[in-house]
Short mmCIF file of C-alpha atoms in Angstrom, two decimals:
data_model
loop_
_atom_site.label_atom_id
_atom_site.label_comp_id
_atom_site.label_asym_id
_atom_site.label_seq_id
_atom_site.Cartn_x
_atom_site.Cartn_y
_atom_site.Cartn_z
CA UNK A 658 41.88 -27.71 -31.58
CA UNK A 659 41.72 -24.57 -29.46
CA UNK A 660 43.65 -22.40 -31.82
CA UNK A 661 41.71 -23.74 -35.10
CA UNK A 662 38.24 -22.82 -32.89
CA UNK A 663 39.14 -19.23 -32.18
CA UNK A 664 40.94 -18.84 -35.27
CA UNK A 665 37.53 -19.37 -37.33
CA UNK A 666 34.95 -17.62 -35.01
CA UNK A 667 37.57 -14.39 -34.90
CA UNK A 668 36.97 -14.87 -38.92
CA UNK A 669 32.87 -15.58 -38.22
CA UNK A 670 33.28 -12.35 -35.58
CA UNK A 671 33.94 -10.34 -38.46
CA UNK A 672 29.91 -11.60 -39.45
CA UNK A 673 27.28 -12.72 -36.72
CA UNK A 674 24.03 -13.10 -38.14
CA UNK A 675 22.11 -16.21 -36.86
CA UNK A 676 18.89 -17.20 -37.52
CA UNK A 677 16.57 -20.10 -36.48
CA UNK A 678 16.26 -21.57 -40.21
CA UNK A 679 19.68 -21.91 -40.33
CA UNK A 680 20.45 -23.93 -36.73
CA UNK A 681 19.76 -27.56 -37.87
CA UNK A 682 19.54 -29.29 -34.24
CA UNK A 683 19.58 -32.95 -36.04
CA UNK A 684 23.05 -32.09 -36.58
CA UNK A 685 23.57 -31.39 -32.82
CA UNK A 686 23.77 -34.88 -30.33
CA UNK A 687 21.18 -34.99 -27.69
CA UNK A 688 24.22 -34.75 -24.56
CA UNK A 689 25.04 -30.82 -25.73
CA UNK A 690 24.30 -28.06 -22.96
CA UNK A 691 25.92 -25.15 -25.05
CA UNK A 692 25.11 -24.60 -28.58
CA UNK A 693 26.09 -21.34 -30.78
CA UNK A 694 24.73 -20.57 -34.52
CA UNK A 695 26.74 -17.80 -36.51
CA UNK A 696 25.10 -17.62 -40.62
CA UNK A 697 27.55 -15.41 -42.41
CA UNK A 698 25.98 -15.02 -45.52
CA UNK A 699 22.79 -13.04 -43.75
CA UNK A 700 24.73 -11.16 -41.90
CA UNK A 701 26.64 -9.63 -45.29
CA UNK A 702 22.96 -8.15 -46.37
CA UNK A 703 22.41 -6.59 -42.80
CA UNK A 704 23.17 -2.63 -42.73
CA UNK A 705 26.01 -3.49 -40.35
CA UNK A 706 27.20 -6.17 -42.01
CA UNK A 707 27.44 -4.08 -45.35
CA UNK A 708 29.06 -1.48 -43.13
CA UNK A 709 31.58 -3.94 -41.84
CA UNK A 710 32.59 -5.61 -44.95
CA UNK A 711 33.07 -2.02 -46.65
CA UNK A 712 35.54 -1.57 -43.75
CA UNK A 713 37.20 -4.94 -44.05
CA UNK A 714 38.60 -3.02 -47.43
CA UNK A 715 40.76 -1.22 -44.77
CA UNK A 716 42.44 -4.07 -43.59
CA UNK A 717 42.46 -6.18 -46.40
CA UNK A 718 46.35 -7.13 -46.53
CA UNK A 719 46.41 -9.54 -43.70
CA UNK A 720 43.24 -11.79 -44.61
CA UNK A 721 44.45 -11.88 -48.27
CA UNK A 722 47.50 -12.87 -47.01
CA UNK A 723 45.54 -16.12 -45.00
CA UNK A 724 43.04 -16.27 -47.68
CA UNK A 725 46.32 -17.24 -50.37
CA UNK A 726 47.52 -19.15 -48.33
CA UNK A 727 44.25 -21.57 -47.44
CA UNK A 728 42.89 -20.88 -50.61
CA UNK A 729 39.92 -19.89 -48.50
CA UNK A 730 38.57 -16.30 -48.14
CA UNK A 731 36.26 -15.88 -45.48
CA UNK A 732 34.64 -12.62 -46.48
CA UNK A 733 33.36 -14.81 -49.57
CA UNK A 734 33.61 -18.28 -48.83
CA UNK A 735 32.35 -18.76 -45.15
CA UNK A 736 28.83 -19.40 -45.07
CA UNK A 737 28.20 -20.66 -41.51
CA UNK A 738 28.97 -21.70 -38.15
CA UNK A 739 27.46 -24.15 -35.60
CA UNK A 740 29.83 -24.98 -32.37
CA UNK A 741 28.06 -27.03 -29.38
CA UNK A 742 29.60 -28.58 -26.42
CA UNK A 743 28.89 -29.21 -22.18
CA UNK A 744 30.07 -27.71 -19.31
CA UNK A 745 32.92 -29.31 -17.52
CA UNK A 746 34.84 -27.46 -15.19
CA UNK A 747 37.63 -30.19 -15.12
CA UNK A 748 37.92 -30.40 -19.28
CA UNK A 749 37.30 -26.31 -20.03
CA UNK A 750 37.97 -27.21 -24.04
CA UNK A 751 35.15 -29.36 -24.60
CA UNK A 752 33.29 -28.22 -27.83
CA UNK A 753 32.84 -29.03 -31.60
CA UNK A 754 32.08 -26.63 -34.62
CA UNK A 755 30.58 -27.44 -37.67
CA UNK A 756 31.59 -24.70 -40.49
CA UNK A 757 30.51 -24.86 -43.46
CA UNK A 758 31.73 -22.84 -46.41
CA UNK A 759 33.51 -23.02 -49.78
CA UNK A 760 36.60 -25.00 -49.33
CA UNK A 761 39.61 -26.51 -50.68
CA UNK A 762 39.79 -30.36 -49.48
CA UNK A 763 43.20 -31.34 -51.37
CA UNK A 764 44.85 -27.98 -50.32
CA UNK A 765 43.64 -28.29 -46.64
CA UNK A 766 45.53 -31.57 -46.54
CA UNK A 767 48.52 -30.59 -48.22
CA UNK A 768 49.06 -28.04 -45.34
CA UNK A 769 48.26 -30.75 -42.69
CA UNK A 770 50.61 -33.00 -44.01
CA UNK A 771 53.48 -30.45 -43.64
CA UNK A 772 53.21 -31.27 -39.87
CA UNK A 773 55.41 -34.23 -39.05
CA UNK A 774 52.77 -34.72 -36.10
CA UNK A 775 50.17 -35.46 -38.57
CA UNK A 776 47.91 -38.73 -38.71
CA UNK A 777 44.96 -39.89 -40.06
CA UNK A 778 42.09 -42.79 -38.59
CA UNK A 779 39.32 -44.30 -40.29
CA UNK A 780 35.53 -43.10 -38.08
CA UNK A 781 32.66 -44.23 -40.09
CA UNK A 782 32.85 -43.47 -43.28
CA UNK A 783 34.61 -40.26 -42.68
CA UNK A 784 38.65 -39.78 -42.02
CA UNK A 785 39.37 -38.25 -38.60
CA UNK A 786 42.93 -35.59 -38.51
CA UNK A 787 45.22 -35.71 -35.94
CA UNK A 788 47.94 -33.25 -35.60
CA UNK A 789 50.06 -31.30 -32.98
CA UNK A 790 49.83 -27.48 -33.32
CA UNK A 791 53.24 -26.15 -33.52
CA UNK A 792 53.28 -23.30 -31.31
CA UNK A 793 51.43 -24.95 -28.52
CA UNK A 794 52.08 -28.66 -28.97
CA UNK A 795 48.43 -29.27 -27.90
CA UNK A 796 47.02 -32.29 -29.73
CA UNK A 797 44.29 -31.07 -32.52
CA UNK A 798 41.68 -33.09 -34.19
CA UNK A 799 39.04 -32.33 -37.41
CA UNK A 800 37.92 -34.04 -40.20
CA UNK A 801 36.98 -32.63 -43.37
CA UNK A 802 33.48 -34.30 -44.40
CA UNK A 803 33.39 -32.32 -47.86
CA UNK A 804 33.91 -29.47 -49.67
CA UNK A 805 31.57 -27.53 -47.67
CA UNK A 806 31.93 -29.17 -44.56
CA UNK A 807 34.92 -28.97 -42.00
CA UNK A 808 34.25 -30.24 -37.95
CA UNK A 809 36.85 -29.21 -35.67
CA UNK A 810 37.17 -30.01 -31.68
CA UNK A 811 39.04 -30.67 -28.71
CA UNK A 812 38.71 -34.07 -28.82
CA UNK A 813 39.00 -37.50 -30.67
CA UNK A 814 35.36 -38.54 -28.75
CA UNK A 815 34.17 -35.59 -30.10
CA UNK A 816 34.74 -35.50 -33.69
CA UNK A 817 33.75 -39.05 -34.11
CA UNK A 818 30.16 -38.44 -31.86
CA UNK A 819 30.05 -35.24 -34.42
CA UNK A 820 30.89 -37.27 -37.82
CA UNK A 821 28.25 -39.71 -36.55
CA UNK A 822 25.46 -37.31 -35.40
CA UNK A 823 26.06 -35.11 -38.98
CA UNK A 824 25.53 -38.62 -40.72
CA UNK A 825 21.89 -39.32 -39.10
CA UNK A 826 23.28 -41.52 -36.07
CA UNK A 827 22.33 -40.96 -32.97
CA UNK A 828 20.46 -39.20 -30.39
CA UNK A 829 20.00 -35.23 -31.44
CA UNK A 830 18.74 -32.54 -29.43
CA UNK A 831 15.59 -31.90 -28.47
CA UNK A 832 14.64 -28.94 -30.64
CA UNK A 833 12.28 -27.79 -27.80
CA UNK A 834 14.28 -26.70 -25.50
CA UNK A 835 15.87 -23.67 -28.05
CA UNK A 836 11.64 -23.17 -29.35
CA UNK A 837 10.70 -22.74 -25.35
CA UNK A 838 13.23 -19.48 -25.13
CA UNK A 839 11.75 -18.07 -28.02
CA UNK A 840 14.68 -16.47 -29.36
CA UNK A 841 14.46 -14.02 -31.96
CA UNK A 842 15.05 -16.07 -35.46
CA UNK A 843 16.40 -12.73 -36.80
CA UNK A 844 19.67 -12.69 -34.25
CA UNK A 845 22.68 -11.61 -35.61
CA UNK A 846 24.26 -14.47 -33.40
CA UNK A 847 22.38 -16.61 -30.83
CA UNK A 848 23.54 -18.59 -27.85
CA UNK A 849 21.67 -21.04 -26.26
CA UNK A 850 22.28 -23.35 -22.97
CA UNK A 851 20.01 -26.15 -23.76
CA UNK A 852 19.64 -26.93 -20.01
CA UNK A 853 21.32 -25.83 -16.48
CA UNK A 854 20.14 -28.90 -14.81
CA UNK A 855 22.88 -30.58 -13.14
CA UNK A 856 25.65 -27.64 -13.58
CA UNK A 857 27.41 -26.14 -10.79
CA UNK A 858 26.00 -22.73 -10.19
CA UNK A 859 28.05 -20.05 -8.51
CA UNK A 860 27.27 -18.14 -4.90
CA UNK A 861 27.04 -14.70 -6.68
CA UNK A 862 24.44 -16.86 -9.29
CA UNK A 863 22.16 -17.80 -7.11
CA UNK A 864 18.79 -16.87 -9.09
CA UNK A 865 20.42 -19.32 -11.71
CA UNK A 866 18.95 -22.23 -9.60
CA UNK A 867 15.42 -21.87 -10.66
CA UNK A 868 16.47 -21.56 -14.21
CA UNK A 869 16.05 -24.28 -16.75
CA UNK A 870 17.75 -22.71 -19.53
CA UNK A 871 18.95 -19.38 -20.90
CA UNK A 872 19.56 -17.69 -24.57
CA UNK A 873 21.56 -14.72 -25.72
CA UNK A 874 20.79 -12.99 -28.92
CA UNK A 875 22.13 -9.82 -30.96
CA UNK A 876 20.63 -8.76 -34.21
CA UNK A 877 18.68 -6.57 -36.46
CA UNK A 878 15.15 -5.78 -36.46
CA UNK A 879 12.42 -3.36 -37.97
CA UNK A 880 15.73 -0.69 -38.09
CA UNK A 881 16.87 -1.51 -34.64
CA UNK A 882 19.81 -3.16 -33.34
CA UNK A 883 18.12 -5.66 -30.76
CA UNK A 884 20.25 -7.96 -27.93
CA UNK A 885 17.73 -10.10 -25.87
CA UNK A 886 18.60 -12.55 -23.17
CA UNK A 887 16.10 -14.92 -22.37
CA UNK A 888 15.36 -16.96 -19.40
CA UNK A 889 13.13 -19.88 -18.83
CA UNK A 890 11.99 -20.49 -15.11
CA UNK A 891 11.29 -23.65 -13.84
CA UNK A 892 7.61 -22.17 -12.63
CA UNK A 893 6.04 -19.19 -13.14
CA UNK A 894 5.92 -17.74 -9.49
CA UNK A 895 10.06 -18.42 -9.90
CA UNK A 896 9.79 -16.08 -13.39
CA UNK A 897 7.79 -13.70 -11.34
CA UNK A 898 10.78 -13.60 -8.59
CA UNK A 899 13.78 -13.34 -11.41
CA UNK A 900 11.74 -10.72 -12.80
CA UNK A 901 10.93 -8.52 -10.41
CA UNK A 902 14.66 -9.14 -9.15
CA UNK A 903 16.06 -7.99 -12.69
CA UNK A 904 13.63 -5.04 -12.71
CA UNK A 905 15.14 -3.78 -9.41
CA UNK A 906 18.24 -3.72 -10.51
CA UNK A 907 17.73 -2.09 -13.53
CA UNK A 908 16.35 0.35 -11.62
CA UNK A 909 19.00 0.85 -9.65
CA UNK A 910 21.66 0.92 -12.28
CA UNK A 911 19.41 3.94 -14.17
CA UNK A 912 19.43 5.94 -11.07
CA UNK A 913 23.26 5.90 -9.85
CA UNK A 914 23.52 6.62 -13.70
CA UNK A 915 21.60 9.21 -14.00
CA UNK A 916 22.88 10.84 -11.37
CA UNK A 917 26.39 10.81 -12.26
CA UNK A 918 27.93 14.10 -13.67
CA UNK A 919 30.49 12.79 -16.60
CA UNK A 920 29.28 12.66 -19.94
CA UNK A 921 29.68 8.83 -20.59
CA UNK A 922 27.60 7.87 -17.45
CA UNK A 923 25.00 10.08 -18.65
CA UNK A 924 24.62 8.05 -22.45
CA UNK A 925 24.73 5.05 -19.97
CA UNK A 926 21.86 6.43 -18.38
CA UNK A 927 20.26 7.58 -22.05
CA UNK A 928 20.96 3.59 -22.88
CA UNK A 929 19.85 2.03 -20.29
CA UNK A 930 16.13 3.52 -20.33
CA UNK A 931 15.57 1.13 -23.51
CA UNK A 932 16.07 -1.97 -21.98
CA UNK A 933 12.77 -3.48 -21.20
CA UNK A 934 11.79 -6.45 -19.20
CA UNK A 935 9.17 -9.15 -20.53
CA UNK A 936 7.96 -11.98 -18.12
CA UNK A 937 5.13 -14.35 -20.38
CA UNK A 938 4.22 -17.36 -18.16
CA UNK A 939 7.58 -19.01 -17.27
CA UNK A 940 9.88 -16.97 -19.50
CA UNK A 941 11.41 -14.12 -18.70
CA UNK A 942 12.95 -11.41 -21.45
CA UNK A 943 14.95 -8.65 -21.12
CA UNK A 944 15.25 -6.95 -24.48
CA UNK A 945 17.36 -3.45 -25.72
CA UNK A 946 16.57 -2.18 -28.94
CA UNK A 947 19.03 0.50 -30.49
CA UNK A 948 18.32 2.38 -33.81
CA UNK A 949 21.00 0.57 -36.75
CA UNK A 950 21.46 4.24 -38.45
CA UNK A 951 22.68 5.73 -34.89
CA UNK A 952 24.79 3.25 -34.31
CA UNK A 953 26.61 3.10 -37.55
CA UNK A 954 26.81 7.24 -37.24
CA UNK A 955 28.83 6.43 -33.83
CA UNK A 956 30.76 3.82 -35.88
CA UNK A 957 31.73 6.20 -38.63
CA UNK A 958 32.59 9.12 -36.70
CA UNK A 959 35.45 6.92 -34.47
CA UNK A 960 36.50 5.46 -37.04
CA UNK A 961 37.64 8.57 -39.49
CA UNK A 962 38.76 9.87 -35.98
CA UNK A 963 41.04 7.15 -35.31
CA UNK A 964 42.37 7.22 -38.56
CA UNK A 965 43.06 11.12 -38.82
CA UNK A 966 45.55 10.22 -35.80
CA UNK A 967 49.17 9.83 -36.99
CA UNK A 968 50.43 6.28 -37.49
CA UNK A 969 46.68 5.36 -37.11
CA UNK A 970 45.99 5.52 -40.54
CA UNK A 971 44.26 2.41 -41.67
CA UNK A 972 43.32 1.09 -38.14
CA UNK A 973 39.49 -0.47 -37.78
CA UNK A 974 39.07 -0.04 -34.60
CA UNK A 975 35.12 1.24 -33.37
CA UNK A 976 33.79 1.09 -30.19
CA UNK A 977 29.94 1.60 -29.95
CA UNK A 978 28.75 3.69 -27.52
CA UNK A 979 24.68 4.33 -28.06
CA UNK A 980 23.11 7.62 -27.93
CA UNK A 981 19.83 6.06 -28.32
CA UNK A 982 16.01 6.41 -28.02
CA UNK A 983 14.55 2.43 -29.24
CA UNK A 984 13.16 2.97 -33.04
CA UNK A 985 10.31 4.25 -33.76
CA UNK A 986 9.12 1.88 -35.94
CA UNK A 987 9.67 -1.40 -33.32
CA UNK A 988 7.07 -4.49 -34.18
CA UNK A 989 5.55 -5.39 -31.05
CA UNK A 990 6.15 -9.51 -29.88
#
């Protein structure tokens, strides 16, 4: 199930844009330590989504080509993305994705049934998919619930627990822990480890100890590009420590980039003075915010660059580098 996961979150990379309506954490069982939201359809009325999507033009031959032939088009038909899962060291594919969309439930199954390895098992109400990808030979399990629902993972355990959470059965998470992070409901994609109790934490992680849980987000506010990471402290005189701790080496990282002499390690230095730290009782934020309009100017100028370069002609390729001052018009927390 590997392949199908990074198969449809390179299609949802093409559109992050998550928001807190949109994460439904009855549909999530109460043992996840991981969960992921990705809502398409917000993203495609973002200014970088509409930027992105006008680029997708470029490169339209290959996803028609996938779009035919799963009578699925994600540019129009994927709507959104929830993927969950725990940390196990010994079992590193352990993790389930809801995606839900526009789909074709007879069609889907006439291209599982071209694998010989195929097979089918009764879970509930619902009918769990077996099959063998062909490249890999690694065993790969979904279901599909409806025509707007497909659950893919790495294991049989899995899909059924999903099936059985989705139907109302079952423990669910406890929709505190992602309200105590306070991540922004506006992300563009947010990540969330639910908790860190019990995980092993590494040497070079150390402050991680004192953390309950942590949340990543990316997305678009007030005219900015904003990525937050959030961390919840197990007391506030630990919050006090991690931020203090992040502040220093902030600090740090500004100065041996400001005092470099190329021109990339001075932006760095440019970038790095909006990036704020936030501590607020036992959570600690560190937030960037990045004008959208300068960023898509960076975007557009690589990418007619790259594609005035001979045999480059039709290539999206864009990496964002920030020449930045936060926006002037940023709402205050």
């Amino acid at each position: 199930m590997k392949n199908i996961i990074v198969t449809t979150l390179a299609f949802a990379g093409l559109a992050f844009h998550a928001t807190a309506e949109g994460l439904n954490t009855k549909q999530i069982p109460a043992n996840a330590q991981w969960i992921a939201h990705v809502d398409v359809d917000g993203f495609k009325a973002s200014e970088l989504g509409q930027f992105t999507m006008t680029r997708l033009k470029d490169i339209a031959a290959p996803i028609d080509a996938v779009a035919a032939m799963l009578q699925f088009d994600p540019r129009k038909d994927l709507s959104d993305i929830t993927a969950y899962g725990q940390v196990n060291p010994d079992q590193p594919e352990n993790g389930v994705a809801l995606i839900r969309g526009k789909f074709n439930p007879e069609h889907l199954l006439t291209l599982l049934k071209a694998n010989e390895t195929f097979k089918t098992e009764k879970t509930g109400k619902h009918e769990l998919l077996s099959w063998k990808d062909e490249k890999s030979k690694q065993q790969q399990f979904g279901s599909i619930v409806n025509q707007n629902l497909l659950v893919v993972g790495s294991h049989r355990k899995l899909i059924s627990q999903a099936l059985a959470t989705v139907d109302g059965k079952g423990k669910t998470l406890d929709a505190q822990k992602l309200k105590d992070l306070q991540l922004d409901p506006n992300a563009y994609i947010m990540l969330g480890m639910a908790t860190l109790e019990g995980l092993p934490i590494p040497p070079q992680a150390k402050m991680l100890e004192n953390v309950k849980s942590v949340g990543l987000t990316f997305g678009e506010r007030n005219k900015n590009l904003e990525a937050g990471v959030h961390l919840l402290a197990t007391n506030e005189e630990f919050a006090t420590q991690i931020q203090q701790m992040l502040q220093g080496f902030l600090a740090i990282a500004q100065l041996q980039a400001g005092n470099a002499q190329d021109a990339k390690a001075k932006e760095a230095a440019q970038f790095l003075k909006d990036v704020k730290i936030e501590q607020k009782n036992k959570l600690v934020r560190l937030r960037l915010a990045v004008p959208v309009d300068k960023v898509l100017e960076k975007a557009r100028m690589q990418f007619e660059a790259q594609n005035k370069k001979p045999g480059q002609e039709g290539r999206f390729k864009v990496e964002l580098g920030f020449d930045s001052e936060a926006g002037k018009d940023k709402k205050k927390d």
